[in-house]
Amino acid sequence: TTEASKSPTNAAYLFAISFNDGGTLWYTGTLYWVSRNFPSNGTVRIDYSLDRGGSWANIATTVPVTNGSYLWNALSLTSSPVALWRVISETDPSIADTNDRIFTVKGTNEVIRYYVNDGSTNGDVYCTAVGSATNDGYFPSSPKASVQDVLNNGDLGPSDIVYVDTGLYALTNTITVSVADEGTSNKLMTIQGSTNYADGGTVIDRQSAVSDGMTVNSSYIKLADLRLRGGRYGL
């Protein structure tokens, strides 16, 4: 009939919804998915990865697909800024979907480490490669080229550390730590410069006598081993 022809006849599918725009899961959070054309008793498996999909571990099995959500307790996990999750049909593993973008998981150890480097590895104490705007900033081998880039792209919180390696960082804009990035009274968020003073340490040069080198608009921030110069104020 005319009406029957409009009934859905496509194969079953799953679509992972949560964290498709990135973000942070703080200890526990709900994972949502959409499904279609599954039998009423269909079940799914839910997995996670803490290394961009390089390896996977299980969150839950035999979850009714019609639930459309699952509360994930990630408290016991090691924190990671490059997490993914996926939902998979247990009767047909080819029917599956992974969320679109990496996101941050805050687990029991809480600390997420970020890395910044200039264009050289001479005298470095944290990084094994030069900094680049195209790097992710999550590993010593892929540091960002600026502190601001890390702040803009990450969701920094209590206990997190930004390591800024040995070198000169010439600024054209003020580094701004926004209210979105802050620690707590007993778990500071830290921007840590190089401790290699013999090779000059970490120098941030604002290059403007009427501008600030750095402004901090949030609470419980620790700045360590950084030398700011060339601005209205120096530390």
PDB file of N, CA and C in Angstrom, residues 14-16 31-35 38 41-49 55-70 72 84-99:
ATOM      1  N   LEU A  14      23.449   1.797  14.221  1.00  0.00           N
ATOM      2  CA  LEU A  14      23.708   2.441  15.504  1.00  0.00           C
ATOM      3  C   LEU A  14      24.422   3.750  15.245  1.00  0.00           C
ATOM      4  N   PHE A  15      24.153   4.731  16.096  1.00  0.00           N
ATOM      5  CA  PHE A  15      24.842   6.020  15.982  1.00  0.00           C
ATOM      6  C   PHE A  15      25.222   6.495  17.382  1.00  0.00           C
ATOM      7  N   ALA A  16      26.532   6.595  17.656  1.00  0.00           N
ATOM      8  CA  ALA A  16      27.024   7.092  18.951  1.00  0.00           C
ATOM      9  C   ALA A  16      26.853   8.604  19.000  1.00  0.00           C
ATOM     10  N   LEU A  31      26.645   7.761  28.367  1.00  0.00           N
ATOM     11  CA  LEU A  31      26.892   7.574  26.942  1.00  0.00           C
ATOM     12  C   LEU A  31      25.557   7.309  26.253  1.00  0.00           C
ATOM     13  N   TYR A  32      25.266   8.087  25.210  1.00  0.00           N
ATOM     14  CA  TYR A  32      23.988   7.965  24.508  1.00  0.00           C
ATOM     15  C   TYR A  32      24.213   7.469  23.084  1.00  0.00           C
ATOM     16  N   TRP A  33      23.249   6.702  22.579  1.00  0.00           N
ATOM     17  CA  TRP A  33      23.283   6.274  21.188  1.00  0.00           C
ATOM     18  C   TRP A  33      21.855   6.224  20.635  1.00  0.00           C
ATOM     19  N   VAL A  34      21.772   6.209  19.308  1.00  0.00           N
ATOM     20  CA  VAL A  34      20.500   6.057  18.605  1.00  0.00           C
ATOM     21  C   VAL A  34      20.570   4.773  17.800  1.00  0.00           C
ATOM     22  N   SER A  35      19.475   4.027  17.757  1.00  0.00           N
ATOM     23  CA  SER A  35      19.428   2.793  16.974  1.00  0.00           C
ATOM     24  C   SER A  35      18.152   2.757  16.145  1.00  0.00           C
ATOM     25  N   PHE A  38      16.344  -2.546  15.016  1.00  0.00           N
ATOM     26  CA  PHE A  38      16.813  -3.664  15.828  1.00  0.00           C
ATOM     27  C   PHE A  38      15.611  -4.428  16.369  1.00  0.00           C
ATOM     28  N   ASN A  41      14.528  -7.310  21.454  1.00  0.00           N
ATOM     29  CA  ASN A  41      15.426  -7.919  22.434  1.00  0.00           C
ATOM     30  C   ASN A  41      16.897  -7.773  22.053  1.00  0.00           C
ATOM     31  N   GLY A  42      17.221  -6.891  21.111  1.00  0.00           N
ATOM     32  CA  GLY A  42      18.599  -6.688  20.682  1.00  0.00           C
ATOM     33  C   GLY A  42      19.467  -6.105  21.789  1.00  0.00           C
ATOM     34  N   THR A  43      20.728  -6.497  21.807  1.00  0.00           N
ATOM     35  CA  THR A  43      21.663  -6.004  22.826  1.00  0.00           C
ATOM     36  C   THR A  43      22.926  -5.462  22.167  1.00  0.00           C
ATOM     37  N   VAL A  44      23.643  -4.597  22.910  1.00  0.00           N
ATOM     38  CA  VAL A  44      24.879  -3.999  22.406  1.00  0.00           C
ATOM     39  C   VAL A  44      25.993  -4.150  23.439  1.00  0.00           C
ATOM     40  N   ARG A  45      27.205  -4.052  22.932  1.00  0.00           N
ATOM     41  CA  ARG A  45      28.402  -3.985  23.764  1.00  0.00           C
ATOM     42  C   ARG A  45      28.954  -2.567  23.677  1.00  0.00           C
ATOM     43  N   ILE A  46      29.492  -2.051  24.781  1.00  0.00           N
ATOM     44  CA  ILE A  46      30.050  -0.695  24.811  1.00  0.00           C
ATOM     45  C   ILE A  46      31.524  -0.794  25.207  1.00  0.00           C
ATOM     46  N   ASP A  47      32.405  -0.181  24.399  1.00  0.00           N
ATOM     47  CA  ASP A  47      33.848  -0.213  24.631  1.00  0.00           C
ATOM     48  C   ASP A  47      34.406   1.195  24.744  1.00  0.00           C
ATOM     49  N   TYR A  48      35.636   1.296  25.276  1.00  0.00           N
ATOM     50  CA  TYR A  48      36.341   2.570  25.315  1.00  0.00           C
ATOM     51  C   TYR A  48      37.793   2.367  24.915  1.00  0.00           C
ATOM     52  N   SER A  49      38.413   3.443  24.458  1.00  0.00           N
ATOM     53  CA  SER A  49      39.836   3.469  24.153  1.00  0.00           C
ATOM     54  C   SER A  49      40.442   4.712  24.789  1.00  0.00           C
ATOM     55  N   SER A  55      43.867   0.707  21.029  1.00  0.00           N
ATOM     56  CA  SER A  55      43.438  -0.483  21.763  1.00  0.00           C
ATOM     57  C   SER A  55      42.108  -0.179  22.442  1.00  0.00           C
ATOM     58  N   TRP A  56      41.342  -1.232  22.695  1.00  0.00           N
ATOM     59  CA  TRP A  56      40.003  -1.059  23.245  1.00  0.00           C
ATOM     60  C   TRP A  56      39.799  -1.956  24.458  1.00  0.00           C
ATOM     61  N   ALA A  57      38.956  -1.513  25.377  1.00  0.00           N
ATOM     62  CA  ALA A  57      38.564  -2.300  26.538  1.00  0.00           C
ATOM     63  C   ALA A  57      37.057  -2.176  26.705  1.00  0.00           C
ATOM     64  N   ASN A  58      36.480  -3.128  27.411  1.00  0.00           N
ATOM     65  CA  ASN A  58      35.034  -3.180  27.514  1.00  0.00           C
ATOM     66  C   ASN A  58      34.499  -2.369  28.695  1.00  0.00           C
ATOM     67  N   ILE A  59      33.386  -1.701  28.469  1.00  0.00           N
ATOM     68  CA  ILE A  59      32.647  -1.012  29.528  1.00  0.00           C
ATOM     69  C   ILE A  59      31.490  -1.880  30.008  1.00  0.00           C
ATOM     70  N   ALA A  60      30.694  -2.407  29.055  1.00  0.00           N
ATOM     71  CA  ALA A  60      29.518  -3.191  29.426  1.00  0.00           C
ATOM     72  C   ALA A  60      29.110  -4.090  28.267  1.00  0.00           C
ATOM     73  N   THR A  61      28.440  -5.209  28.594  1.00  0.00           N
ATOM     74  CA  THR A  61      27.899  -6.122  27.594  1.00  0.00           C
ATOM     75  C   THR A  61      26.424  -6.365  27.875  1.00  0.00           C
ATOM     76  N   THR A  62      25.767  -6.949  26.896  1.00  0.00           N
ATOM     77  CA  THR A  62      24.333  -7.303  26.959  1.00  0.00           C
ATOM     78  C   THR A  62      23.461  -6.144  27.435  1.00  0.00           C
ATOM     79  N   VAL A  63      23.776  -4.954  26.948  1.00  0.00           N
ATOM     80  CA  VAL A  63      22.955  -3.783  27.261  1.00  0.00           C
ATOM     81  C   VAL A  63      21.796  -3.733  26.255  1.00  0.00           C
ATOM     82  N   PRO A  64      20.558  -3.680  26.683  1.00  0.00           N
ATOM     83  CA  PRO A  64      19.439  -3.580  25.729  1.00  0.00           C
ATOM     84  C   PRO A  64      19.613  -2.369  24.820  1.00  0.00           C
ATOM     85  N   VAL A  65      19.573  -2.607  23.515  1.00  0.00           N
ATOM     86  CA  VAL A  65      19.797  -1.513  22.570  1.00  0.00           C
ATOM     87  C   VAL A  65      18.745  -0.431  22.734  1.00  0.00           C
ATOM     88  N   THR A  66      17.536  -0.823  23.161  1.00  0.00           N
ATOM     89  CA  THR A  66      16.447   0.146  23.314  1.00  0.00           C
ATOM     90  C   THR A  66      16.670   1.105  24.485  1.00  0.00           C
ATOM     91  N   ASN A  67      17.628   0.792  25.374  1.00  0.00           N
ATOM     92  CA  ASN A  67      17.930   1.720  26.474  1.00  0.00           C
ATOM     93  C   ASN A  67      18.411   3.058  25.935  1.00  0.00           C
ATOM     94  N   GLY A  68      19.233   3.012  24.904  1.00  0.00           N
ATOM     95  CA  GLY A  68      19.735   4.239  24.292  1.00  0.00           C
ATOM     96  C   GLY A  68      20.764   4.988  25.102  1.00  0.00           C
ATOM     97  N   SER A  69      21.139   4.458  26.287  1.00  0.00           N
ATOM     98  CA  SER A  69      22.125   5.152  27.110  1.00  0.00           C
ATOM     99  C   SER A  69      22.714   4.181  28.128  1.00  0.00           C
ATOM    100  N   TYR A  70      23.882   4.574  28.651  1.00  0.00           N
ATOM    101  CA  TYR A  70      24.533   3.772  29.695  1.00  0.00           C
ATOM    102  C   TYR A  70      25.363   4.708  30.564  1.00  0.00           C
ATOM    103  N   TRP A  72      28.423   5.469  32.559  1.00  0.00           N
ATOM    104  CA  TRP A  72      29.796   4.957  32.590  1.00  0.00           C
ATOM    105  C   TRP A  72      30.515   5.515  33.812  1.00  0.00           C
ATOM    106  N   LEU A  84      38.138   7.596  23.200  1.00  0.00           N
ATOM    107  CA  LEU A  84      37.024   7.361  22.289  1.00  0.00           C
ATOM    108  C   LEU A  84      36.110   6.312  22.925  1.00  0.00           C
ATOM    109  N   TRP A  85      34.859   6.232  22.459  1.00  0.00           N
ATOM    110  CA  TRP A  85      33.978   5.145  22.868  1.00  0.00           C
ATOM    111  C   TRP A  85      33.192   4.664  21.664  1.00  0.00           C
ATOM    112  N   ARG A  86      32.704   3.441  21.754  1.00  0.00           N
ATOM    113  CA  ARG A  86      31.959   2.874  20.635  1.00  0.00           C
ATOM    114  C   ARG A  86      30.847   1.963  21.151  1.00  0.00           C
ATOM    115  N   VAL A  87      29.815   1.779  20.337  1.00  0.00           N
ATOM    116  CA  VAL A  87      28.697   0.900  20.650  1.00  0.00           C
ATOM    117  C   VAL A  87      28.572  -0.100  19.507  1.00  0.00           C
ATOM    118  N   ILE A  88      28.410  -1.398  19.842  1.00  0.00           N
ATOM    119  CA  ILE A  88      28.491  -2.476  18.861  1.00  0.00           C
ATOM    120  C   ILE A  88      27.347  -3.459  19.080  1.00  0.00           C
ATOM    121  N   SER A  89      26.688  -3.843  18.004  1.00  0.00           N
ATOM    122  CA  SER A  89      25.660  -4.869  18.082  1.00  0.00           C
ATOM    123  C   SER A  89      26.298  -6.201  18.471  1.00  0.00           C
ATOM    124  N   GLU A  90      25.657  -6.910  19.409  1.00  0.00           N
ATOM    125  CA  GLU A  90      26.212  -8.199  19.839  1.00  0.00           C
ATOM    126  C   GLU A  90      25.802  -9.352  18.925  1.00  0.00           C
ATOM    127  N   THR A  91      24.827  -9.128  18.072  1.00  0.00           N
ATOM    128  CA  THR A  91      24.457 -10.171  17.110  1.00  0.00           C
ATOM    129  C   THR A  91      25.128  -9.969  15.761  1.00  0.00           C
ATOM    130  N   ASP A  92      25.498  -8.736  15.455  1.00  0.00           N
ATOM    131  CA  ASP A  92      26.177  -8.432  14.195  1.00  0.00           C
ATOM    132  C   ASP A  92      27.204  -7.332  14.445  1.00  0.00           C
ATOM    133  N   PRO A  93      28.465  -7.700  14.764  1.00  0.00           N
ATOM    134  CA  PRO A  93      29.491  -6.702  15.101  1.00  0.00           C
ATOM    135  C   PRO A  93      29.796  -5.698  13.996  1.00  0.00           C
ATOM    136  N   SER A  94      29.337  -5.975  12.777  1.00  0.00           N
ATOM    137  CA  SER A  94      29.544  -5.003  11.700  1.00  0.00           C
ATOM    138  C   SER A  94      28.651  -3.777  11.875  1.00  0.00           C
ATOM    139  N   ILE A  95      27.621  -3.910  12.719  1.00  0.00           N
ATOM    140  CA  ILE A  95      26.749  -2.777  13.023  1.00  0.00           C
ATOM    141  C   ILE A  95      27.297  -2.102  14.277  1.00  0.00           C
ATOM    142  N   ALA A  96      27.983  -1.012  14.089  1.00  0.00           N
ATOM    143  CA  ALA A  96      28.689  -0.354  15.195  1.00  0.00           C
ATOM    144  C   ALA A  96      28.942   1.102  14.839  1.00  0.00           C
ATOM    145  N   ASP A  97      29.252   1.892  15.857  1.00  0.00           N
ATOM    146  CA  ASP A  97      29.632   3.286  15.608  1.00  0.00           C
ATOM    147  C   ASP A  97      30.534   3.771  16.733  1.00  0.00           C
ATOM    148  N   THR A  98      31.526   4.587  16.357  1.00  0.00           N
ATOM    149  CA  THR A  98      32.447   5.223  17.304  1.00  0.00           C
ATOM    150  C   THR A  98      32.169   6.718  17.307  1.00  0.00           C
ATOM    151  N   ASN A  99      32.258   7.354  18.468  1.00  0.00           N
ATOM    152  CA  ASN A  99      32.025   8.807  18.514  1.00  0.00           C
ATOM    153  C   ASN A  99      33.017   9.533  17.616  1.00  0.00           C
TER     154      ASN A  99
END
